[in-house]
XYZ file of C-alpha atoms in Angstrom:
383
model
C -9.114 -3.899 -6.496
C -8.873 -3.874 -2.797
C -6.645 -1.251 -1.479
C -4.645 -2.795 1.369
C -4.381 0.834 3.221
C -7.835 0.821 3.881
C -9.373 4.095 5.294
C -4.910 5.628 6.660
C -5.525 8.549 7.544
C -8.043 7.571 9.992
C -6.807 4.952 11.537
C -3.392 7.253 12.048
C -5.462 9.866 13.568
C -7.806 8.459 16.280
C -8.049 4.857 16.448
C -4.724 4.266 17.552
C -2.632 4.377 20.457
C 0.787 4.577 20.031
C 4.473 4.300 22.358
C 7.162 6.025 21.204
C 10.529 3.364 20.882
C 12.381 5.155 22.968
C 9.856 5.560 25.822
C -9.819 -18.856 26.217
C -12.053 -16.805 28.862
C -12.779 -18.943 32.032
C -16.339 -19.775 31.853
C -17.025 -18.242 35.749
C -16.099 -14.553 34.174
C -17.102 -15.144 30.073
C -20.607 -13.796 31.827
C -19.449 -10.892 33.075
C -16.896 -10.154 30.585
C -17.257 -6.547 28.810
C -16.112 -7.008 25.389
C -16.450 -10.925 22.878
C -13.268 -11.713 22.036
C -12.914 -13.216 18.475
C -10.547 -16.082 16.696
C -8.230 -13.618 16.351
C -7.251 -13.454 19.854
C -4.294 -15.414 20.875
C -5.621 -18.025 23.539
C -2.710 -16.011 25.853
C -3.465 -13.141 24.856
C -6.856 -13.903 25.843
C -6.863 -15.158 29.533
C -4.047 -11.440 30.581
C -6.952 -9.993 29.045
C -9.440 -11.435 31.144
C -7.236 -11.041 33.620
C -6.978 -7.479 33.772
C -10.793 -7.511 34.000
C -11.180 -9.254 36.946
C -9.054 -6.946 38.917
C -10.978 -3.941 37.263
C -14.056 -5.745 38.621
C -12.588 -6.719 41.694
C -10.775 -3.266 42.702
C -11.444 -1.533 46.243
C -10.470 2.448 45.911
C -9.340 4.510 48.412
C -9.564 7.708 49.104
C -6.356 8.309 48.057
C -6.388 13.425 48.323
C -3.988 13.206 44.757
C -5.478 16.960 42.998
C -5.377 18.148 39.467
C -2.078 20.968 38.926
C -6.231 22.857 39.046
C -6.887 22.163 42.716
C -9.743 19.929 42.173
C -9.529 16.323 43.536
C -8.362 13.653 40.403
C -11.116 11.277 41.692
C -14.081 13.658 42.100
C -12.929 15.344 38.446
C -12.340 12.156 37.008
C -16.129 11.444 37.560
C -18.136 14.407 36.139
C -15.126 14.308 32.963
C -15.688 10.480 32.033
C -19.976 11.152 33.559
C -19.355 8.539 35.923
C -22.068 8.058 39.289
C -18.979 7.645 41.294
C -15.326 5.887 40.655
C -16.202 2.755 41.961
C -15.835 -1.038 39.426
C -18.981 -2.019 39.268
C -19.557 2.382 37.106
C -16.047 1.556 35.687
C -16.818 -2.171 34.035
C -19.964 0.071 32.952
C -18.237 2.247 31.217
C -15.990 1.134 29.962
C -18.807 -2.031 28.273
C -21.126 0.952 27.176
C -18.089 1.635 24.589
C -15.720 -1.539 24.073
C -18.187 -4.910 22.621
C -15.374 -6.676 20.979
C -11.604 -7.597 20.129
C -9.720 -8.975 17.222
C -6.433 -9.124 17.356
C -3.391 -8.573 15.412
C -3.334 -10.216 12.175
C -7.322 -9.577 11.597
C -8.086 -6.784 8.996
C -10.116 -4.158 7.802
C -10.018 -5.487 3.950
C -13.168 -7.584 2.025
C -12.643 -10.731 4.269
C -13.798 -8.540 7.409
C -15.925 -6.050 5.959
C -19.799 -5.966 4.069
C -22.219 -3.633 3.281
C -25.960 -4.196 6.144
C -28.408 -3.026 4.982
C -29.679 0.047 4.936
C -33.155 0.227 5.298
C -34.475 2.899 7.557
C -30.254 3.853 9.252
C -29.799 7.971 8.949
C -26.391 8.918 9.604
C -26.331 11.747 12.550
C -24.814 15.330 11.671
C -24.973 14.425 8.604
C -22.877 18.159 7.459
C -20.456 17.909 10.652
C -17.273 15.907 10.329
C -14.127 15.538 12.479
C -10.785 16.812 11.309
C -7.872 14.516 10.710
C -4.738 16.386 11.132
C -1.656 14.843 8.849
C 1.504 16.101 9.035
C 1.380 18.464 6.509
C -2.146 20.467 7.627
C 0.300 21.277 11.090
C 2.773 22.425 9.929
C 5.082 19.989 11.948
C 8.223 18.278 10.830
C 7.335 13.602 9.710
C 8.255 11.689 12.663
C 12.163 10.994 12.857
C 11.159 7.414 14.871
C 8.249 4.977 14.550
C 5.927 4.531 16.986
C 5.217 1.225 18.810
C 0.939 0.846 17.853
C -0.388 -0.871 21.501
C -4.595 -1.245 20.397
C -6.172 0.700 17.791
C -10.277 1.790 18.233
C -11.777 0.429 14.220
C -15.511 1.213 15.685
C -14.679 4.668 14.830
C -12.930 4.482 11.855
C -15.983 2.833 9.717
C -17.892 4.346 11.181
C -16.435 6.954 9.770
C -15.965 6.275 6.610
C -19.463 5.926 5.899
C -20.775 7.670 6.996
C -18.346 10.427 4.359
C -20.029 8.021 1.710
C -23.074 8.449 4.311
C -23.168 4.486 3.295
C -23.956 2.649 5.953
C -20.779 -0.475 6.310
C -20.617 -3.066 8.782
C -17.445 -6.087 10.044
C -17.648 -9.054 10.069
C -15.787 -10.461 13.825
C -15.940 -12.802 17.187
C -18.941 -15.566 13.834
C -21.329 -12.434 13.774
C -21.730 -9.003 10.907
C -21.449 -6.274 13.384
C -23.555 -2.783 11.000
C -21.477 -0.220 13.087
C -24.090 1.727 13.101
C -21.839 4.499 15.706
C -18.187 5.423 16.996
C -20.469 3.220 20.035
C -20.181 -0.771 17.958
C -16.542 -0.515 19.776
C -14.303 -2.619 18.043
C -11.049 -2.699 19.128
C -7.991 -4.262 17.374
C -5.014 -5.774 19.945
C -1.646 -3.911 18.818
C 2.322 -5.009 18.139
C 2.801 -3.311 21.487
C 0.115 -4.226 24.962
C 2.333 -7.767 24.730
C 5.204 -5.777 24.609
C 7.436 -7.215 27.773
C 9.637 -3.587 27.573
C 6.843 -1.113 27.794
C 6.120 -3.786 31.296
C 6.305 -2.178 34.440
C 7.259 -5.576 35.529
C 9.810 -6.842 33.300
C 10.285 -10.534 35.300
C 6.086 -11.389 36.065
C 4.047 -10.966 33.884
C 0.924 -11.384 35.429
C 2.305 -8.994 37.782
C -0.858 -6.737 38.534
C 0.944 -3.426 37.066
C 1.197 -4.412 33.876
C -3.073 -4.807 34.566
C -2.840 -1.397 36.075
C -0.961 -1.044 31.939
C -3.072 -2.675 29.811
C -6.367 -1.399 31.665
C -5.027 2.416 30.761
C -4.381 1.256 27.100
C -8.434 0.353 27.337
C -9.669 3.210 29.005
C -7.982 5.588 26.839
C -9.406 3.364 23.636
C -12.436 3.108 24.771
C -12.928 7.567 24.930
C -12.828 7.293 20.870
C -15.643 5.014 21.402
C -17.117 8.637 22.145
C -17.924 11.648 20.317
C -20.244 13.279 17.609
C -20.352 15.936 14.622
C -16.589 17.637 15.265
C -16.244 15.725 18.319
C -16.575 12.532 16.909
C -13.837 9.654 17.402
C -11.874 12.128 19.875
C -8.810 11.891 17.452
C -5.862 12.654 18.112
C -3.618 15.383 16.934
C -0.228 15.979 15.509
C 2.128 16.102 18.507
C 4.208 19.466 17.529
C 7.863 19.072 19.333
C 9.695 16.180 20.577
C 10.322 12.867 20.127
C 6.247 12.383 19.055
C 6.935 15.285 16.942
C 4.772 14.522 13.906
C 3.064 11.251 14.732
C -0.683 11.328 15.727
C -0.384 10.306 18.957
C -1.030 14.087 20.787
C -4.307 15.163 21.594
C -6.386 18.656 22.045
C -9.126 19.370 24.477
C -9.132 18.625 28.439
C -10.971 14.569 28.749
C -9.460 12.926 24.797
C -7.932 9.170 25.252
C -5.153 9.930 26.375
C -6.424 12.597 29.758
C -9.014 9.412 30.467
C -6.087 7.458 30.509
C -3.789 8.637 32.188
C -6.172 9.434 34.839
C -7.339 6.155 35.203
C -3.856 4.823 35.679
C -2.879 7.694 37.855
C -5.347 5.890 40.127
C -5.724 2.587 39.774
C -1.109 2.642 40.583
C -2.099 5.198 43.730
C -3.667 2.556 44.708
C -2.165 -0.106 43.271
C 0.506 1.198 46.025
C -1.817 2.017 48.685
C -2.498 -0.966 49.190
C 1.354 -3.316 48.985
C 0.734 -5.596 46.039
C 2.555 -2.527 43.572
C 6.278 -2.310 44.549
C 8.178 1.317 44.259
C 10.077 0.267 41.253
C 6.560 -0.689 38.915
C 4.559 2.162 40.365
C 7.407 4.437 39.316
C 7.615 2.730 35.423
C 3.481 3.220 35.434
C 4.146 6.554 37.439
C 6.617 8.345 34.098
C 3.241 6.300 31.735
C 0.649 8.112 32.670
C 2.898 10.870 32.801
C 3.871 11.230 29.836
C -0.302 10.326 28.192
C -0.593 13.560 30.749
C 2.093 15.626 28.412
C -0.053 14.496 25.198
C -2.479 16.714 25.913
C -2.233 20.128 24.208
C -3.136 23.064 26.340
C -3.384 25.088 22.888
C -3.636 24.666 19.697
C -0.124 24.797 18.040
C 0.603 28.485 16.274
C 0.798 27.512 11.869
C -1.968 26.523 9.360
C -1.737 25.918 6.241
C -2.522 29.369 4.694
C -5.416 29.701 2.024
C -3.416 29.150 -0.784
C -2.428 25.752 -0.216
C -5.420 25.236 2.950
C -5.985 22.944 0.988
C -3.814 19.584 2.874
C -7.186 18.620 4.176
C -8.776 18.472 0.896
C -6.293 15.886 0.169
C -7.093 13.729 3.061
C -10.286 14.352 2.711
C -10.291 12.927 -1.484
C -7.658 10.195 -0.599
C -9.910 9.173 2.038
C -13.452 9.075 -0.142
C -11.140 7.599 -2.740
C -9.884 4.124 -0.496
C -13.765 4.334 1.010
C -14.662 3.622 -2.859
C -12.109 1.856 -3.864
C -13.356 -1.466 -0.428
C -16.715 -0.442 -1.347
C -17.192 -1.554 -4.851
C -15.022 -4.975 -3.796
C -17.741 -5.990 -1.476
C -20.907 -4.692 -3.838
C -18.835 -4.817 -7.229
C -21.499 -2.534 -8.629
C -20.161 1.011 -9.220
C -22.430 2.977 -5.998
C -24.287 6.333 -7.079
C -20.773 8.642 -4.788
C -17.811 6.692 -6.507
C -19.384 7.692 -11.208
C -16.344 10.761 -10.123
C -13.645 8.469 -8.652
C -11.858 8.709 -11.789
C -12.166 12.992 -11.258
C -11.146 12.907 -6.984
C -8.180 11.270 -8.300
C -7.454 14.250 -11.279
C -8.132 16.705 -8.709
C -6.132 15.316 -5.763
C -2.894 15.222 -8.135
C -3.833 18.109 -8.945
C -3.574 19.624 -5.413
C -0.932 16.701 -4.694
C 1.241 18.955 -7.234
C 0.030 22.381 -5.645
C 3.159 23.862 -3.325
C 1.709 24.152 0.394
C 2.118 27.454 2.417
C 2.123 28.001 6.227
C 0.968 31.183 8.520
C 1.102 31.915 11.362
C -2.643 32.306 13.778
C -2.334 32.386 17.702
C -2.345 30.124 19.356
C -6.441 28.910 21.052
C -6.353 27.193 24.662
C -7.547 23.804 24.173
C -11.899 22.935 25.604
C -13.403 19.749 26.587
C -14.815 18.619 23.446
C -19.312 17.327 23.741
C -18.527 13.172 24.861
C -22.016 11.692 24.032
C -22.478 9.711 20.554
C -23.728 9.848 17.592
C -26.440 6.735 16.239
C -27.205 3.551 19.019
C -24.888 0.245 18.879
C -27.292 -2.695 17.884
Protein backbone atom coordinates (compact mmCIF):
# COMPACT_ATOMS: atom_id res chain seq x y z
CA UNK A 1 0.00 0.00 0.00
CA UNK A 2 1.15 3.53 -0.71
CA UNK A 3 2.31 5.40 2.36
CA UNK A 4 0.87 8.91 2.78
CA UNK A 5 4.21 9.95 4.29
CA UNK A 6 6.01 10.14 0.95
CA UNK A 7 9.48 11.77 1.02
CA UNK A 8 9.01 13.18 4.57
CA UNK A 9 12.66 14.07 5.21
CA UNK A 10 13.08 15.63 1.78
CA UNK A 11 10.03 17.89 1.94
CA UNK A 12 10.78 19.04 5.47
CA UNK A 13 14.42 19.82 4.80
CA UNK A 14 14.41 21.98 1.71
CA UNK A 15 11.23 22.38 -0.21
CA UNK A 16 9.26 24.25 2.40
CA UNK A 17 9.01 27.92 3.33
CA UNK A 18 7.95 28.13 6.97
CA UNK A 19 6.52 31.03 8.95
CA UNK A 20 6.83 30.57 12.69
CA UNK A 21 3.46 30.68 14.41
CA UNK A 22 4.62 33.52 16.66
CA UNK A 23 6.39 35.69 14.44
CA UNK A 24 -9.15 32.09 -13.09
CA UNK A 25 -6.25 33.98 -14.81
CA UNK A 26 -7.18 37.04 -16.91
CA UNK A 27 -6.71 36.33 -20.64
CA UNK A 28 -4.47 39.39 -21.01
CA UNK A 29 -2.06 37.91 -18.48
CA UNK A 30 -2.30 34.17 -19.05
CA UNK A 31 -0.07 34.18 -22.14
CA UNK A 32 2.79 35.87 -20.30
CA UNK A 33 2.44 34.14 -16.91
CA UNK A 34 5.67 32.45 -15.82
CA UNK A 35 3.75 29.34 -14.77
CA UNK A 36 0.56 27.34 -15.26
CA UNK A 37 -2.01 26.80 -12.53
CA UNK A 38 -3.27 23.32 -11.68
CA UNK A 39 -7.03 22.86 -11.13
CA UNK A 40 -6.30 22.32 -7.42
CA UNK A 41 -5.52 26.06 -7.01
CA UNK A 42 -8.68 27.96 -5.99
CA UNK A 43 -9.80 30.66 -8.42
CA UNK A 44 -9.36 33.47 -5.91
CA UNK A 45 -5.76 32.42 -5.28
CA UNK A 46 -5.08 32.29 -9.02
CA UNK A 47 -6.36 35.83 -9.38
CA UNK A 48 -4.30 37.16 -6.47
CA UNK A 49 -1.11 35.48 -7.66
CA UNK A 50 -1.72 36.75 -11.19
CA UNK A 51 -2.04 40.28 -9.79
CA UNK A 52 1.24 39.78 -7.90
CA UNK A 53 2.99 38.82 -11.13
CA UNK A 54 1.45 41.72 -13.03
CA UNK A 55 2.81 44.09 -10.41
CA UNK A 56 6.26 42.57 -10.72
CA UNK A 57 6.04 42.90 -14.51
CA UNK A 58 5.12 46.58 -14.22
CA UNK A 59 7.56 47.54 -11.44
CA UNK A 60 10.13 50.25 -12.17
CA UNK A 61 13.03 49.94 -9.76
CA UNK A 62 14.68 53.15 -8.63
CA UNK A 63 18.28 53.61 -7.48
CA UNK A 64 17.85 52.80 -3.81
CA UNK A 65 21.34 53.36 -2.42
CA UNK A 66 20.99 50.37 -0.08
CA UNK A 67 24.15 48.79 1.31
CA UNK A 68 24.94 45.33 2.64
CA UNK A 69 26.71 44.93 6.01
CA UNK A 70 30.05 44.56 4.16
CA UNK A 71 29.49 47.87 2.33
CA UNK A 72 28.57 46.41 -1.08
CA UNK A 73 25.67 47.91 -3.02
CA UNK A 74 22.61 45.71 -2.39
CA UNK A 75 21.21 45.96 -5.92
CA UNK A 76 24.51 45.35 -7.70
CA UNK A 77 25.44 42.41 -5.49
CA UNK A 78 21.98 40.89 -5.86
CA UNK A 79 22.33 41.03 -9.65
CA UNK A 80 25.63 39.13 -9.26
CA UNK A 81 24.32 36.63 -6.71
CA UNK A 82 21.20 35.73 -8.72
CA UNK A 83 22.98 35.68 -12.08
CA UNK A 84 20.86 38.49 -13.56
CA UNK A 85 21.77 40.78 -16.44
CA UNK A 86 20.26 43.69 -14.50
CA UNK A 87 17.56 44.31 -11.91
CA UNK A 88 14.70 44.99 -14.33
CA UNK A 89 11.19 43.56 -14.16
CA UNK A 90 11.88 41.58 -17.36
CA UNK A 91 14.99 39.96 -15.87
CA UNK A 92 13.21 39.13 -12.62
CA UNK A 93 10.26 37.51 -14.38
CA UNK A 94 12.63 35.53 -16.57
CA UNK A 95 14.54 34.39 -13.47
CA UNK A 96 11.30 33.04 -12.01
CA UNK A 97 10.20 31.53 -15.33
CA UNK A 98 13.48 29.60 -15.59
CA UNK A 99 12.75 27.97 -12.22
CA UNK A 100 8.96 27.68 -11.96
CA UNK A 101 6.57 26.05 -14.44
CA UNK A 102 3.53 24.96 -12.46
CA UNK A 103 1.66 25.91 -9.32
CA UNK A 104 -0.58 23.42 -7.51
CA UNK A 105 -3.01 23.85 -4.64
CA UNK A 106 -2.78 22.91 -0.98
CA UNK A 107 -4.83 19.73 -1.62
CA UNK A 108 -2.30 18.37 -4.17
CA UNK A 109 -0.52 15.33 -2.67
CA UNK A 110 2.47 13.19 -3.59
CA UNK A 111 0.50 9.98 -3.93
CA UNK A 112 -0.14 7.48 -6.73
CA UNK A 113 -2.96 9.72 -7.97
CA UNK A 114 -0.50 12.45 -8.97
CA UNK A 115 2.73 10.50 -9.49
CA UNK A 116 3.74 8.29 -12.43
CA UNK A 117 6.80 6.53 -13.81
CA UNK A 118 7.85 8.01 -17.21
CA UNK A 119 9.94 6.16 -19.75
CA UNK A 120 13.59 6.47 -18.75
CA UNK A 121 14.93 5.73 -22.22
CA UNK A 122 18.00 7.91 -22.84
CA UNK A 123 17.76 9.67 -19.47
CA UNK A 124 20.73 9.68 -17.10
CA UNK A 125 20.92 11.48 -13.76
CA UNK A 126 23.86 13.87 -13.55
CA UNK A 127 26.35 13.68 -10.66
CA UNK A 128 24.90 10.28 -9.75
CA UNK A 129 27.31 9.73 -6.83
CA UNK A 130 26.83 13.19 -5.34
CA UNK A 131 23.91 13.71 -2.99
CA UNK A 132 22.99 16.68 -0.80
CA UNK A 133 22.85 16.39 2.98
CA UNK A 134 19.45 16.22 4.63
CA UNK A 135 19.65 17.66 8.13
CA UNK A 136 17.44 16.31 10.89
CA UNK A 137 17.01 17.33 14.51
CA UNK A 138 19.02 14.32 15.69
CA UNK A 139 21.82 14.68 13.14
CA UNK A 140 22.27 18.37 13.93
CA UNK A 141 22.34 17.86 17.68
CA UNK A 142 19.60 20.48 18.06
CA UNK A 143 16.68 20.04 20.49
CA UNK A 144 13.31 19.29 18.92
CA UNK A 145 11.13 22.32 18.04
CA UNK A 146 8.86 23.59 20.78
CA UNK A 147 6.17 24.83 18.36
CA UNK A 148 5.25 24.01 14.75
CA UNK A 149 5.80 26.28 11.78
CA UNK A 150 3.18 27.16 9.20
CA UNK A 151 3.90 26.00 5.65
CA UNK A 152 3.50 28.90 3.23
CA UNK A 153 4.71 27.32 -0.01
CA UNK A 154 6.77 24.29 -1.03
CA UNK A 155 8.75 23.30 -4.11
CA UNK A 156 7.85 19.72 -5.08
CA UNK A 157 10.09 19.49 -8.17
CA UNK A 158 13.46 19.07 -6.40
CA UNK A 159 11.89 16.68 -3.84
CA UNK A 160 10.62 14.31 -6.54
CA UNK A 161 13.83 14.69 -8.59
CA UNK A 162 15.98 13.86 -5.55
CA UNK A 163 13.85 10.82 -4.63
CA UNK A 164 14.22 9.54 -8.20
CA UNK A 165 17.95 10.21 -8.22
CA UNK A 166 18.39 8.21 -5.02
CA UNK A 167 16.97 5.13 -6.75
CA UNK A 168 18.22 5.99 -10.26
CA UNK A 169 14.64 6.01 -11.53
CA UNK A 170 13.00 8.90 -13.35
CA UNK A 171 9.73 10.00 -11.76
CA UNK A 172 6.99 12.35 -12.88
CA UNK A 173 3.96 14.33 -11.71
CA UNK A 174 0.52 14.76 -13.23
CA UNK A 175 -0.14 18.47 -13.01
CA UNK A 176 -2.28 21.03 -14.87
CA UNK A 177 -3.65 18.31 -17.15
CA UNK A 178 -0.17 17.18 -18.21
CA UNK A 179 2.28 14.43 -17.35
CA UNK A 180 5.51 16.16 -16.37
CA UNK A 181 8.69 14.03 -16.16
CA UNK A 182 10.85 15.52 -13.40
CA UNK A 183 14.15 15.50 -15.28
CA UNK A 184 15.67 18.41 -13.34
CA UNK A 185 15.15 20.37 -10.12
CA UNK A 186 14.23 23.14 -12.57
CA UNK A 187 10.97 21.28 -13.32
CA UNK A 188 9.60 23.87 -10.90
CA UNK A 189 6.33 22.62 -9.40
CA UNK A 190 5.31 24.81 -6.45
CA UNK A 191 2.55 23.96 -3.98
CA UNK A 192 0.58 26.64 -2.15
CA UNK A 193 0.65 26.09 1.62
CA UNK A 194 -1.99 27.03 4.19
CA UNK A 195 -0.09 30.15 5.24
CA UNK A 196 0.36 31.90 1.88
CA UNK A 197 -2.96 33.75 2.06
CA UNK A 198 -3.47 33.84 5.84
CA UNK A 199 -4.50 37.37 6.74
CA UNK A 200 -2.52 37.37 9.99
CA UNK A 201 0.74 37.16 8.00
CA UNK A 202 -0.14 39.99 5.60
CA UNK A 203 1.45 43.46 5.95
CA UNK A 204 -1.98 44.97 5.20
CA UNK A 205 -4.73 43.07 6.99
CA UNK A 206 -7.56 45.38 5.94
CA UNK A 207 -7.00 45.45 2.17
CA UNK A 208 -6.23 42.01 0.72
CA UNK A 209 -5.35 43.58 -2.66
CA UNK A 210 -2.69 45.93 -1.21
CA UNK A 211 0.66 46.19 -3.01
CA UNK A 212 2.44 45.34 0.24
CA UNK A 213 0.68 41.96 0.34
CA UNK A 214 1.88 41.25 -3.22
CA UNK A 215 5.45 42.05 -2.14
CA UNK A 216 5.09 39.61 0.75
CA UNK A 217 4.05 36.79 -1.59
CA UNK A 218 6.61 37.67 -4.27
CA UNK A 219 9.39 37.38 -1.69
CA UNK A 220 8.18 33.86 -0.92
CA UNK A 221 8.00 33.05 -4.64
CA UNK A 222 11.62 34.11 -5.15
CA UNK A 223 12.58 32.03 -2.12
CA UNK A 224 10.89 28.90 -3.49
CA UNK A 225 12.26 29.45 -7.00
CA UNK A 226 15.81 29.25 -5.59
CA UNK A 227 15.08 25.66 -4.51
CA UNK A 228 15.00 24.76 -8.23
CA UNK A 229 18.75 25.46 -8.40
CA UNK A 230 21.83 23.50 -7.42
CA UNK A 231 23.51 20.23 -8.35
CA UNK A 232 25.35 17.46 -6.54
CA UNK A 233 25.89 18.56 -2.95
CA UNK A 234 24.01 21.84 -3.52
CA UNK A 235 20.99 20.19 -5.22
CA UNK A 236 17.76 21.89 -4.17
CA UNK A 237 19.48 24.21 -1.67
CA UNK A 238 18.36 22.08 1.28
CA UNK A 239 17.42 24.00 4.41
CA UNK A 240 19.37 23.47 7.62
CA UNK A 241 18.07 22.87 11.12
CA UNK A 242 17.92 26.18 13.00
CA UNK A 243 20.18 25.80 16.06
CA UNK A 244 18.50 28.28 18.42
CA UNK A 245 15.76 30.87 18.88
CA UNK A 246 12.05 30.42 18.20
CA UNK A 247 12.84 28.37 15.06
CA UNK A 248 15.09 25.95 16.94
CA UNK A 249 14.76 22.43 15.59
CA UNK A 250 12.93 23.43 12.39
CA UNK A 251 14.30 23.08 8.84
CA UNK A 252 14.02 26.84 8.38
CA UNK A 253 17.62 28.11 8.05
CA UNK A 254 20.34 28.04 5.36
CA UNK A 255 24.02 27.06 5.60
CA UNK A 256 24.98 29.09 2.55
CA UNK A 257 25.16 32.77 1.62
CA UNK A 258 23.07 32.67 -1.56
CA UNK A 259 20.21 30.34 -0.68
CA UNK A 260 16.43 30.70 -0.59
CA UNK A 261 16.25 32.85 2.54
CA UNK A 262 18.93 35.23 1.26
CA UNK A 263 17.27 35.54 -2.17
CA UNK A 264 13.81 36.03 -0.66
CA UNK A 265 15.06 38.58 1.90
CA UNK A 266 16.91 40.66 -0.68
CA UNK A 267 14.02 40.76 -3.14
CA UNK A 268 11.54 41.63 -0.39
CA UNK A 269 13.82 44.43 0.85
CA UNK A 270 14.35 45.84 -2.63
CA UNK A 271 10.65 45.75 -3.56
CA UNK A 272 9.65 47.16 -0.17
CA UNK A 273 12.02 50.12 -0.32
CA UNK A 274 11.00 50.83 -3.91
CA UNK A 275 7.33 50.72 -2.88
CA UNK A 276 7.99 53.13 -0.01
CA UNK A 277 9.82 55.62 -2.23
CA UNK A 278 6.97 55.56 -4.75
CA UNK A 279 4.39 56.17 -2.02
CA UNK A 280 2.57 52.88 -2.60
CA UNK A 281 3.45 51.40 0.82
CA UNK A 282 2.57 53.12 4.09
CA UNK A 283 4.98 53.47 7.00
CA UNK A 284 3.16 50.68 8.85
CA UNK A 285 3.25 48.34 5.82
CA UNK A 286 6.93 49.11 5.22
CA UNK A 287 7.77 48.30 8.84
CA UNK A 288 5.90 44.98 8.73
CA UNK A 289 7.68 43.98 5.52
CA UNK A 290 10.97 45.07 7.08
CA UNK A 291 10.37 42.72 10.02
CA UNK A 292 9.72 39.92 7.54
CA UNK A 293 12.87 40.40 5.46
CA UNK A 294 15.05 40.87 8.53
CA UNK A 295 13.66 37.58 9.84
CA UNK A 296 14.65 35.91 6.55
CA UNK A 297 18.14 37.43 6.68
CA UNK A 298 18.53 36.05 10.22
CA UNK A 299 17.95 32.53 8.92
CA UNK A 300 21.27 32.54 7.03
CA UNK A 301 23.68 30.71 9.33
CA UNK A 302 27.11 32.31 9.02
CA UNK A 303 28.83 29.18 10.26
CA UNK A 304 28.07 25.51 10.80
CA UNK A 305 26.79 24.60 14.27
CA UNK A 306 29.51 23.42 16.60
CA UNK A 307 28.27 19.87 17.12
CA UNK A 308 27.50 16.83 15.02
CA UNK A 309 26.82 13.13 15.43
CA UNK A 310 30.00 11.22 16.29
CA UNK A 311 31.17 8.14 14.43
CA UNK A 312 29.54 5.74 16.93
CA UNK A 313 26.08 6.97 16.01
CA UNK A 314 27.01 9.08 13.12
CA UNK A 315 24.41 6.79 11.58
CA UNK A 316 21.58 9.31 12.01
CA UNK A 317 22.06 10.53 8.46
CA UNK A 318 22.04 6.90 7.28
CA UNK A 319 18.79 6.40 9.22
CA UNK A 320 17.13 9.25 7.32
CA UNK A 321 18.45 7.94 4.01
CA UNK A 322 17.09 4.46 4.78
CA UNK A 323 13.69 5.91 5.69
CA UNK A 324 13.63 7.83 2.43
CA UNK A 325 14.65 4.74 0.41
CA UNK A 326 11.96 2.62 2.04
CA UNK A 327 9.29 5.28 1.39
CA UNK A 328 10.47 5.59 -2.21
CA UNK A 329 10.34 1.81 -2.72
CA UNK A 330 6.79 1.68 -1.34
CA UNK A 331 5.85 4.47 -3.73
CA UNK A 332 7.48 2.90 -6.79
CA UNK A 333 6.00 -0.53 -6.08
CA UNK A 334 2.53 1.02 -5.86
CA UNK A 335 3.04 2.88 -9.14
CA UNK A 336 4.57 0.08 -11.23
CA UNK A 337 3.01 -2.94 -9.46
CA UNK A 338 6.33 -4.72 -10.03
CA UNK A 339 9.29 -5.31 -7.79
CA UNK A 340 12.00 -2.87 -8.86
CA UNK A 341 15.48 -4.40 -8.70
CA UNK A 342 16.75 -1.90 -6.15
CA UNK A 343 13.76 -2.54 -3.87
CA UNK A 344 14.15 -6.31 -3.59
CA UNK A 345 16.07 -5.87 -0.34
CA UNK A 346 13.42 -3.64 1.24
CA UNK A 347 12.89 -6.07 4.15
CA UNK A 348 16.64 -6.05 4.75
CA UNK A 349 16.57 -2.24 4.73
CA UNK A 350 13.79 -2.25 7.32
CA UNK A 351 15.86 -4.55 9.55
CA UNK A 352 18.91 -2.34 9.23
CA UNK A 353 16.80 0.71 10.01
CA UNK A 354 15.44 -0.90 13.18
CA UNK A 355 18.97 -1.76 14.35
CA UNK A 356 20.29 1.74 13.71
CA UNK A 357 17.35 3.37 15.48
CA UNK A 358 17.98 1.18 18.52
CA UNK A 359 21.63 2.33 18.80
CA UNK A 360 22.34 5.15 21.31
CA UNK A 361 23.21 8.58 19.92
CA UNK A 362 26.39 10.47 20.81
CA UNK A 363 27.53 13.98 19.97
CA UNK A 364 31.00 15.44 19.55
CA UNK A 365 32.16 19.04 19.37
CA UNK A 366 33.71 20.41 16.16
CA UNK A 367 34.97 23.89 15.23
CA UNK A 368 32.52 26.17 13.47
CA UNK A 369 32.95 26.39 9.68
CA UNK A 370 32.12 29.64 7.83
CA UNK A 371 29.28 29.48 5.33
CA UNK A 372 29.96 30.18 1.64
CA UNK A 373 27.90 30.64 -1.52
CA UNK A 374 26.83 27.39 -3.15
CA UNK A 375 27.03 26.62 -6.87
CA UNK A 376 23.52 27.35 -8.18
CA UNK A 377 23.85 25.75 -11.63
CA UNK A 378 21.12 23.07 -11.93
CA UNK A 379 21.25 19.39 -12.83
CA UNK A 380 19.59 18.14 -15.99
CA UNK A 381 17.19 19.98 -18.26
CA UNK A 382 13.48 20.31 -17.75
CA UNK A 383 11.03 19.21 -20.41
